[in-house]
Each structure stands twice: as C-alpha cells, then as structure tokens.
Amino acid sequence: MTRRIVVIGGDATGMSAANTALRHTAADGGEAPEVIVLERGHYTSYSACGIPYWIAGEVSDRDDLVARTPEQHREAGIDVRMRTEATAVDVEKQVVSFRALDGDGSEGELEYDDLVFATGATPVYPPLDGIDAAGIHGVQSLEQGEQIVKDLDASQARRAVVVGAGYIGVEMAEAMLTRGLEVTVVDRAPQPFTQVDPDLGAIVRTAMEDMGITVLTGTSVEGFDTREDGRVAAVRTGDGAVAADIVVIGLGVAPNVSLAQEAGLTVGRSGGLVTDVRMRCVGHENVWAGGDCVEVHHRLSQQGVAIALGTHANKHGRIIGTNLAGGYGTFPGVIGTAISKVCSLEIGRTGLGENEARAAGYGFVTATIESSNVAGYMPGAEMMTVKVIAEERSGRLLGAQIVGRANSAKRIDVFATAIWNGMGLEEMTFMDLSYAPPFSPTWDAVLVAARKGAKAVQDDIPRSPV
Amino acid sequence: MTRRIVVIGGDATGMSAANTALRHTAADGGEAPEVIVLERGHYTSYSACGIPYWIAGEVSDRDDLVARTPEQHREAGIDVRMRTEATAVDVEKQVVSFRALDGDGSEGELEYDDLVFATGATPVYPPLDGIDAAGIHGVQSLEQGEQIVKDLDASQARRAVVVGAGYIGVEMAEAMLTRGLEVTVVDRAPQPFTQVDPDLGAIVRTAMEDMGITVLTGTSVEGFDTREDGRVAAVRTGDGAVAADIVVIGLGVAPNVSLAQEAGLTVGRSGGLVTDVRMRCVGHENVWAGGDCVEVHHRLSQQGVAIALGTHANKHGRIIGTNLAGGYGTFPGVIGTAISKVCSLEIGRTGLGENEARAAGYGFVTATIESSNVAGYMPGAEMMTVKVIAEERSGRLLGAQIVGRANSAKRIDVFATAIWNGMGLEEMTFMDLSYAPPFSPTWDAVLVAARKGAKAVQDDIPRSPV
C-alpha cells in the first residue's frame, strides 16, 4: 500500500515538509507517498510576518502574502484539505480524526504512516473584560489581517491603541501610523521592545515618541470600554483610560500544542513540543513536528525555547520533508537572531540579552558603541548604537544588539555568524569585513563594537598580585 | 633621552600608528615617546576612497574627507612635518634623511629608535604617448581629486573616458555620470570588474550599459590624441579612437616601496614589504610597516598579497601603534573582502574567485542563485545574484560574490565571517540569520546560496561502486 503522510497545518512548516518529501522522493526515484494536509483556515503558505505591511498599505494585495495557494499545492501532488480541523490523534493506532469546518461539518478518520504536527502558535489573547467588542483585533492570521483592513476602511477609525510593544506591537504601530492614525502603544513591561536590553529599549522609546507614537509602558491593560453600539471606545489601563477607535492585540503567541498534548506527545518547559535533532517528536518514530509549535535548542542558553518565526518554520519543514523522504536533515538550533523596524528605526538582536545571559548562568561584560552606518561624510550617514555582551574571561561573544536607521540592523547577521562559530571578541577585532564609503566607515560598526568589548573583557579580569 | 619614533607617511597607517602609540603609552603611564611624522603631501588622514563621491558632488566639501588635519594631530602631541619627503633610510645607523618640498628645499636627518614605513601606494600610470596632456588625471590623492574637480568646472568637459574598470574605475564612472557627463570605460580585460568572476562581471557590464555607460573591454589603450591647445582630445585604443574631453586613469595602485627597498628591506613577490604578524619588517627589530606598502597574508591562498584598502591600513596602524607602545597586537591576515557600487548596482566579494582558487591549488565547485533582497512582496524588492565557491569534498567555503541592488552587497560580511571561521556550506544552511519582511525573504540569500552550494558539493563527490 502507498505510504501515507498526514500533515496537520498547511502553513510554512507543513507545506514545506509536504513539498520537500514529495520532491526528494521523486529525485531519488522512489514511489511517491500520499501526502494529505489538513488546514483549518482559508489559506496555505502565507506570510503572517507580512500582515503589518499589508495593513499599512505597503503591500497592495493580500494575495501577495500567499506564497502558494491550495490549488498550486494540489498541482504539485499534495492532497490539501482546507477548512478541515484535526480533532484527535491516536498515535498507537496511527489515526487522525478530523472535522470539516464548513458545510455539513462531516467528520472522518485518516490512517497515517507518518504524521507531522505543524499546528503553529496561538495568539495570546487575555480574557479581559470587553475584549470581544467590535473593533478589537488579533493579528496572527491572514483572516484577522483582513478584518483589520476592512474595519479600518469601514469605521473611519482615527485613534488606534496597540496592546503589546514587542515585534508585532511595534510593527502594527508603524502600520497604523502609516495609515494616518493616532497611535498609542501600551505594554506592562517597563520599556518597549524587551527583546533588547533597557539601554537600547530607551533609544527605541525615544524614536517611537519622535515619530508621534504615544508609548505607555509599565501599564497593564484591565479591560475595554464600549460605545452604545458595542464598538470599543477606550482601553482601560492601570494608568487610566485611553480612547480608542480600533485596538490591536499584539501580545505575541504561544505554541499550539493542545492536540499533540492530548495525543500524549512531550511538551517542554517552554510550552513547545520536544523533538530530536531531526525534528522527530521524542519517543515516536513516525511523528514529526516543527515551526511555531515546537521548542528548539538555544545554542547559548542550552535550554529549549519556543520562538515563533517564519524562517525557523521554513527550515523545520524542509528538514522534516528531507527525513520523510529517507534523507538526512538535522536542525542545529537557534541563537535568538531577530530583526524588526518601526518606520525608519531598525532593530536587530542575536544571542542573549543581559537578563537571558544571567538566567543562563553566564558571567559577562558589555560594551556599547555608536558608529556611523556609512562613511561619516557620505550622504545618508546616520549613527547606530551597537551593544555586545561577552563572556567574562573568555571574551566569547554571547549577544549583540543594534538600534539604528537605514542600513544598520542587518549587520546583526555578522554577529550571528560569529556567535554560531563561538568567536571571541578579540578575534573579531581585525576581521576582514567589507569597506567602501557608501557601505561603512573604515572600521565597520561590528569591528568597533568588538574592539571596545574586547577591551572591556580585558579590563574586567582581576589582576592578581605578582 | 626620549625615545623617538619616526613615521614616513601621514595617512591612515602612519597617523593611526602615531596616535595609538602615544595614547597607549599615556594609558600605561609610561614616558611619552617623541613621534615625528614626515608627509610629503598637503594633507593627513584623508579618505582617498571618498574622492569619487566628492567629485560626484555627493560629498560637498573636500575637508569632509580629511578625518584629522595636521594641526589636530599636532594638538595630540605629534610632530607632523608636512611637505617633507623622506629621501633615504639607513637602518644600521637608524637615520632618516629628508628634504623639504616647499620653500628652500632644505635637507636634514633624523635619528630614530623606531621607524614606521607608511608610504602607501603609487598609482599605476602607464608611460603612454600623450599621457601628460592637460585633462588627463590620476585619482589617488586628494590633490589629484582637487585637480579633477577644478578641471571639470573650468573645462566644461562633456565626454569622460575612464581607463580601467576596477574599483576606482567604476566608482569614477559613477562620479562622472552623476555630474552629467557621457562616460566611456576602457579596460583591456575581457570584462569590467575582474574582482568578480566573468559570470557576475557580465551582470555588472549589462547594468553599467543600462545606466548609459559605454563599456569597452578587451581594449588596450595605446595613447592619447591632443587638441591644438595641448588638451586631451581622444583616447587611442586597439579598437580605434574614443573622443574625450577629460580622462581619468583608474588602473589601481602598486605598493610604494622604493625607499624601503633602497634601505634593504625585504619585498615580497606581490611587490609589498614583508612583515611578521606584528607588522615588523622581517629581520629588523625596530622597523615597522603597514598599509598599502606591505603585503599581507591571505588566509585562503596562503600567499602574500598587496591589497590597497583603507580598512587594512587603519588596522595596521593601530597594530603598529599598540606594539610601539609595548602592547601586543597582531594582524590575522585578509580574505580579500571588498565592496563597491556603480550607481544603484552593488558589488561585494570575499575569499577567492574561481581563478584565484585555481591558482592557489584548490579543487572547487560553484553555485549561483538569485534571491530577493527583502521579502518578494515588499516595496523595494529587487533580485540579487549570489555565487559561492566551495572546496570540493570538504564543502569549505572558499569565496562568495554578490551583485545586486540596494541592501544586497553588505551581506558579503556574513560570508566573510563564515570563511574566517572555516565554515562549510552544509553547516551554513540552517544558520540563524535575521528575518523580517523588510530585511530579507524567509530564507536569506546567504542561506539559499549555501544550500545550493552544499548540494553542488555533494553531487560532485564521485560515487564509488559498492
């Protein structure tokens, strides 16, 4: 009988796994497996990360965010079943139960030889008083993005409040600002963008305020007031009410593991499914998982972490597909690299922040520098701030953060590559990085930061008496 | 007696060495040495790399290119002697002879405890018929840049010919184009920009032609025709005459080692002075050299190479200064990283090109990919071409080249960092590089190139019969 692979979830990980499995099997001349994908939404393979830019109007068409439609996947030989929700998994019998979300709500069962959990993440949506009011939106799925766009057009909203000042929060703040709304961002943390340390977070705050965004930090949201017609009128916070015509909840996401957990799969302390390096669920030969629903190894903290990010999800899908096709693929873990922007402000980070380094048990020193993005005399020259965190004594790079303007934050990849290789700051000081006036000063910001960090490491070493 | 350091050459290496030596000595509480710098030109510490952008009008003021004036250096305690040419060095007696280039042309001698050769490079200026005609310019020094600007303003030149299509050639082509001239670039090589392989050079050519630049390759320059008033009228080439109102010779530079060579210092096959890792001239305890006049170790080819580049020169200066102050600094060598642009076209390269890899004895495979600079659906999305060269069997990255538009070429630093660490392409495939739609596709171009390259390495390994 033809081998059957069932994939639960038709986004980055799921469709990439399905495609890779089919393609690799074909390349090896093997018999093609039957690949069935169950997707409860209306879309496959779309870029959730692109939603803010579509809402902002920078991406004109929703369909631009869809890398491949169900029809395109079907043409590639994948049996994609849309609006179909997996309701239970029996890993002993190797059976998935499902239910149609449209039409007659019919149910059914599918036997599988291999199963892939690609169930993604669930947005954090706190059960606050009034959160179901009209005008309050999540921003995790393309469907939700669609609702925001429609609501903005229909409601003539003027004042937007974004709850949460992390990645999605600042990106949605930018989107609302771009659409001409007055924007307030509320977060209970003491700074916006806690993915960088407080010193750099302060720079982000100032920049956001300079853009005209009201940034309320250390502020908890307690509920929502509504108008007579039931639409949101204000966000009630510990510091008073903030008037709002539209509210976006951008509090991040948590791994969606309920189905897997009910099936008895192992969930780690981070809340994500635990897999081996080949992305196989521990203890289960023929169950795989990847993307936002798993936890991955952090190469520096040595802990499992759940990081919802499209690039990881795509990598996992490819690795799972390779293994399903009889190939060999392993995921080497992450180091927490991320990048974002708020209008013209770019933010990059990799490795561990101070709190993370401390929590992992590291002793460390830090150094922060300012550097120009291009030669100081060139048009477009603007300063960026770069912070490095290095292990004490060894000088090994543990983390780096960049806040700057155009052509600054992508440099984080150089630090990421250095961390990946366990480089010390001293060793980085004279690295052969590219230089020309339109691209960097003679000493690239990376080198300047490495040099100051290396000195901090040296200065930190206690001098024992001779 | 106060220790005396004499530095020959007051640009990047020389002034950086002088400054670092003084600063480090002061930091250590030692007695400050006397530091004398002999500079034959009118300027110190200027950015030769910035000259094309000044000529283009993008940098408004010549003085912007001067990082520090002689006066500023003097305030820092350095005895800078401008328009003073070192004419001979006696390394046994530890004496430098010099001559004033202005005024009475007086001569003198200086004893030294330590000597630094920072004599830079000499532009290649072939002794062609007519090359001394008015309107024909080099572009190595600030003085020459000044002459070009004045000539452009005074002559109302309309047609520019740039001889040489390397870094300085394409940058000067851009400058002339920006100033509204008709531009022709002539090079005897079969492609522009031989710093990248022919396949990428072809992309550069097309882009330059699309910008309106006439690119004549495989074309040797034989001489220059002049008008009655002695000004250049045309460039005579193997393929006929090219009318020209102004000509820029951008054929690169060669290490300026004549003085050092007369003093008996060792010159390598590359034409540059040979130093140890601390930038000390081999065989001479108290003679140092750095910048464009030395050869450096190429970490991949394992050969000495002479690479004239401001970032290397600055690093050398700092290392020499550190060592002069009793500290410990070593130069780890280079891997040939470079970046340039022609108008909107960005070009980056690191490691070895195909010919260089072959000359070094490597067996290798290559892979070339096209990738978007940002997510394909974002505004500003444009394709770039990335080529990787990897050692056969091991898959170790030997080189990478990028040709693209905005926000593409600086990625070369990620490859440079990978090469620095001896990474293999397989290992790079799943590296944790930053992703967000305004900064890259879900798979950054670096990862896509690594993946295709890793596959090429695998496919290249001969399968022995079982």
mmCIF file of N, CA, C and O in Angstrom, chain A residues 12-13 48-49 121 167 171 253 290-294 306-316 331 334 336-340 349, chain B residues 432-437 442:
data_model
loop_
_atom_site.group_PDB
_atom_site.id
_atom_site.type_symbol
_atom_site.label_atom_id
_atom_site.label_comp_id
_atom_site.label_asym_id
_atom_site.label_seq_id
_atom_site.Cartn_x
_atom_site.Cartn_y
_atom_site.Cartn_z
ATOM 1 N N ALA A 12 3.841 27.397 6.746
ATOM 2 C CA ALA A 12 5.257 27.261 6.388
ATOM 3 C C ALA A 12 5.801 25.848 6.602
ATOM 4 O O ALA A 12 6.254 25.192 5.663
ATOM 5 N N THR A 13 5.737 25.370 7.844
ATOM 6 C CA THR A 13 6.324 24.065 8.137
ATOM 7 C C THR A 13 5.606 22.949 7.401
ATOM 8 O O THR A 13 6.237 22.093 6.761
ATOM 9 N N ALA A 48 2.602 35.421 7.586
ATOM 10 C CA ALA A 48 1.990 36.158 8.697
ATOM 11 C C ALA A 48 2.828 37.398 9.015
ATOM 12 O O ALA A 48 2.292 38.449 9.384
ATOM 13 N N CYS A 49 4.137 37.287 8.850
ATOM 14 C CA CYS A 49 5.039 38.401 9.153
ATOM 15 C C CYS A 49 4.780 39.596 8.239
ATOM 16 O O CYS A 49 5.172 40.720 8.547
ATOM 17 N N ALA A 121 1.126 28.447 16.224
ATOM 18 C CA ALA A 121 1.011 29.079 17.525
ATOM 19 C C ALA A 121 -0.354 29.732 17.664
ATOM 20 O O ALA A 121 -1.039 29.999 16.686
ATOM 21 N N TYR A 167 7.605 42.630 18.855
ATOM 22 C CA TYR A 167 7.721 42.696 17.405
ATOM 23 C C TYR A 167 6.415 43.117 16.753
ATOM 24 O O TYR A 167 6.346 44.108 16.047
ATOM 25 N N GLU A 171 5.439 46.728 14.965
ATOM 26 C CA GLU A 171 5.153 46.689 13.527
ATOM 27 C C GLU A 171 3.728 47.165 13.244
ATOM 28 O O GLU A 171 3.475 47.854 12.255
ATOM 29 N N VAL A 253 2.617 35.142 20.741
ATOM 30 C CA VAL A 253 1.941 33.866 20.537
ATOM 31 C C VAL A 253 2.542 32.798 21.439
ATOM 32 O O VAL A 253 3.637 32.967 21.975
ATOM 33 N N GLY A 290 7.343 20.681 13.797
ATOM 34 C CA GLY A 290 8.219 21.817 13.515
ATOM 35 C C GLY A 290 7.443 23.118 13.453
ATOM 36 O O GLY A 290 6.214 23.118 13.448
ATOM 37 N N GLY A 291 8.160 24.200 13.432
ATOM 38 C CA GLY A 291 7.542 25.528 13.354
ATOM 39 C C GLY A 291 7.181 26.069 14.723
ATOM 40 O O GLY A 291 7.779 25.691 15.735
ATOM 41 N N ASP A 292 6.186 26.939 14.756
ATOM 42 C CA ASP A 292 5.849 27.655 15.984
ATOM 43 C C ASP A 292 5.376 26.736 17.114
ATOM 44 O O ASP A 292 5.297 27.177 18.265
ATOM 45 N N CYS A 293 5.038 25.481 16.825
ATOM 46 C CA CYS A 293 4.506 24.601 17.880
ATOM 47 C C CYS A 293 5.599 23.823 18.603
ATOM 48 O O CYS A 293 5.300 23.082 19.539
ATOM 49 N N VAL A 294 6.849 23.954 18.205
ATOM 50 C CA VAL A 294 7.907 23.180 18.871
ATOM 51 C C VAL A 294 8.832 24.089 19.687
ATOM 52 O O VAL A 294 8.829 25.311 19.522
ATOM 53 N N ALA A 306 10.858 28.440 22.736
ATOM 54 C CA ALA A 306 9.821 28.481 21.692
ATOM 55 C C ALA A 306 9.893 29.847 21.026
ATOM 56 O O ALA A 306 9.635 30.865 21.661
ATOM 57 N N ILE A 307 10.315 29.875 19.783
ATOM 58 C CA ILE A 307 10.451 31.132 19.050
ATOM 59 C C ILE A 307 9.622 31.030 17.778
ATOM 60 O O ILE A 307 9.934 30.243 16.898
ATOM 61 N N ALA A 308 8.563 31.819 17.738
ATOM 62 C CA ALA A 308 7.690 31.785 16.563
ATOM 63 C C ALA A 308 8.278 32.677 15.484
ATOM 64 O O ALA A 308 8.321 33.891 15.639
ATOM 65 N N LEU A 309 8.770 32.072 14.431
ATOM 66 C CA LEU A 309 9.437 32.871 13.397
ATOM 67 C C LEU A 309 9.400 32.084 12.087
ATOM 68 O O LEU A 309 9.736 30.907 12.053
ATOM 69 N N GLY A 310 9.007 32.782 11.046
ATOM 70 C CA GLY A 310 8.815 32.125 9.766
ATOM 71 C C GLY A 310 10.054 31.438 9.234
ATOM 72 O O GLY A 310 9.970 30.384 8.598
ATOM 73 N N THR A 311 11.214 32.000 9.509
ATOM 74 C CA THR A 311 12.426 31.383 8.955
ATOM 75 C C THR A 311 12.719 30.047 9.621
ATOM 76 O O THR A 311 13.103 29.076 8.969
ATOM 77 N N HIS A 312 12.483 29.957 10.930
ATOM 78 C CA HIS A 312 12.659 28.669 11.605
ATOM 79 C C HIS A 312 11.637 27.658 11.082
ATOM 80 O O HIS A 312 11.958 26.500 10.828
ATOM 81 N N ALA A 313 10.389 28.121 10.935
ATOM 82 C CA ALA A 313 9.314 27.235 10.493
ATOM 83 C C ALA A 313 9.629 26.651 9.116
ATOM 84 O O ALA A 313 9.444 25.458 8.867
ATOM 85 N N ASN A 314 10.136 27.488 8.234
ATOM 86 C CA ASN A 314 10.505 27.005 6.905
ATOM 87 C C ASN A 314 11.635 25.988 6.977
ATOM 88 O O ASN A 314 11.623 24.977 6.278
ATOM 89 N N LYS A 315 12.625 26.278 7.822
ATOM 90 C CA LYS A 315 13.749 25.341 7.950
ATOM 91 C C LYS A 315 13.259 23.998 8.481
ATOM 92 O O LYS A 315 13.640 22.944 7.970
ATOM 93 N N HIS A 316 12.428 24.039 9.503
ATOM 94 C CA HIS A 316 11.910 22.798 10.076
ATOM 95 C C HIS A 316 11.172 21.979 9.027
ATOM 96 O O HIS A 316 11.334 20.759 8.940
ATOM 97 N N PHE A 331 18.280 19.897 12.579
ATOM 98 C CA PHE A 331 18.198 21.324 12.890
ATOM 99 C C PHE A 331 19.240 21.635 13.960
ATOM 100 O O PHE A 331 19.244 21.017 15.024
ATOM 101 N N VAL A 334 19.018 27.347 17.547
ATOM 102 C CA VAL A 334 18.928 28.781 17.254
ATOM 103 C C VAL A 334 19.823 29.554 18.207
ATOM 104 O O VAL A 334 20.329 29.022 19.207
ATOM 105 N N GLY A 336 18.663 32.955 18.701
ATOM 106 C CA GLY A 336 17.829 34.110 19.043
ATOM 107 C C GLY A 336 18.020 35.327 18.164
ATOM 108 O O GLY A 336 17.847 36.460 18.615
ATOM 109 N N THR A 337 18.357 35.103 16.907
ATOM 110 C CA THR A 337 18.517 36.231 15.996
ATOM 111 C C THR A 337 17.151 36.767 15.562
ATOM 112 O O THR A 337 16.255 35.983 15.255
ATOM 113 N N ALA A 338 17.013 38.066 15.553
ATOM 114 C CA ALA A 338 15.755 38.656 15.103
ATOM 115 C C ALA A 338 16.003 40.078 14.634
ATOM 116 O O ALA A 338 17.001 40.713 15.001
ATOM 117 N N ILE A 339 15.094 40.557 13.825
ATOM 118 C CA ILE A 339 15.226 41.904 13.272
ATOM 119 C C ILE A 339 13.833 42.488 13.118
ATOM 120 O O ILE A 339 12.872 41.752 12.895
ATOM 121 N N SER A 340 13.730 43.793 13.276
ATOM 122 C CA SER A 340 12.430 44.434 13.129
ATOM 123 C C SER A 340 12.666 45.905 12.822
ATOM 124 O O SER A 340 13.803 46.372 12.810
ATOM 125 N N ARG A 349 18.864 41.951 16.862
ATOM 126 C CA ARG A 349 19.441 41.337 18.064
ATOM 127 C C ARG A 349 19.791 39.881 17.764
ATOM 128 O O ARG A 349 19.191 39.246 16.907
ATOM 129 N N ASP B 432 21.206 30.677 11.985
ATOM 130 C CA ASP B 432 20.143 31.546 12.491
ATOM 131 C C ASP B 432 20.418 32.996 12.093
ATOM 132 O O ASP B 432 20.922 33.794 12.876
ATOM 133 N N LEU B 433 20.093 33.317 10.847
ATOM 134 C CA LEU B 433 20.229 34.695 10.364
ATOM 135 C C LEU B 433 18.893 35.417 10.507
ATOM 136 O O LEU B 433 17.840 34.796 10.549
ATOM 137 N N SER B 434 18.976 36.726 10.581
ATOM 138 C CA SER B 434 17.776 37.507 10.870
ATOM 139 C C SER B 434 16.792 37.488 9.706
ATOM 140 O O SER B 434 17.180 37.506 8.537
ATOM 141 N N TYR B 435 15.518 37.451 10.068
ATOM 142 C CA TYR B 435 14.457 37.507 9.080
ATOM 143 C C TYR B 435 13.313 38.411 9.533
ATOM 144 O O TYR B 435 12.818 38.279 10.646
ATOM 145 N N ALA B 436 12.929 39.317 8.691
ATOM 146 C CA ALA B 436 11.656 40.035 8.760
ATOM 147 C C ALA B 436 11.434 40.566 7.352
ATOM 148 O O ALA B 436 12.406 40.858 6.633
ATOM 149 N N PRO B 437 10.179 40.699 6.932
ATOM 150 C CA PRO B 437 9.906 41.030 5.524
ATOM 151 C C PRO B 437 10.648 42.251 4.991
ATOM 152 O O PRO B 437 11.060 42.237 3.825
ATOM 153 N N THR B 442 12.150 34.753 3.797
ATOM 154 C CA THR B 442 12.268 33.824 4.934
ATOM 155 C C THR B 442 13.602 33.088 4.912
ATOM 156 O O THR B 442 14.177 32.825 5.951
#
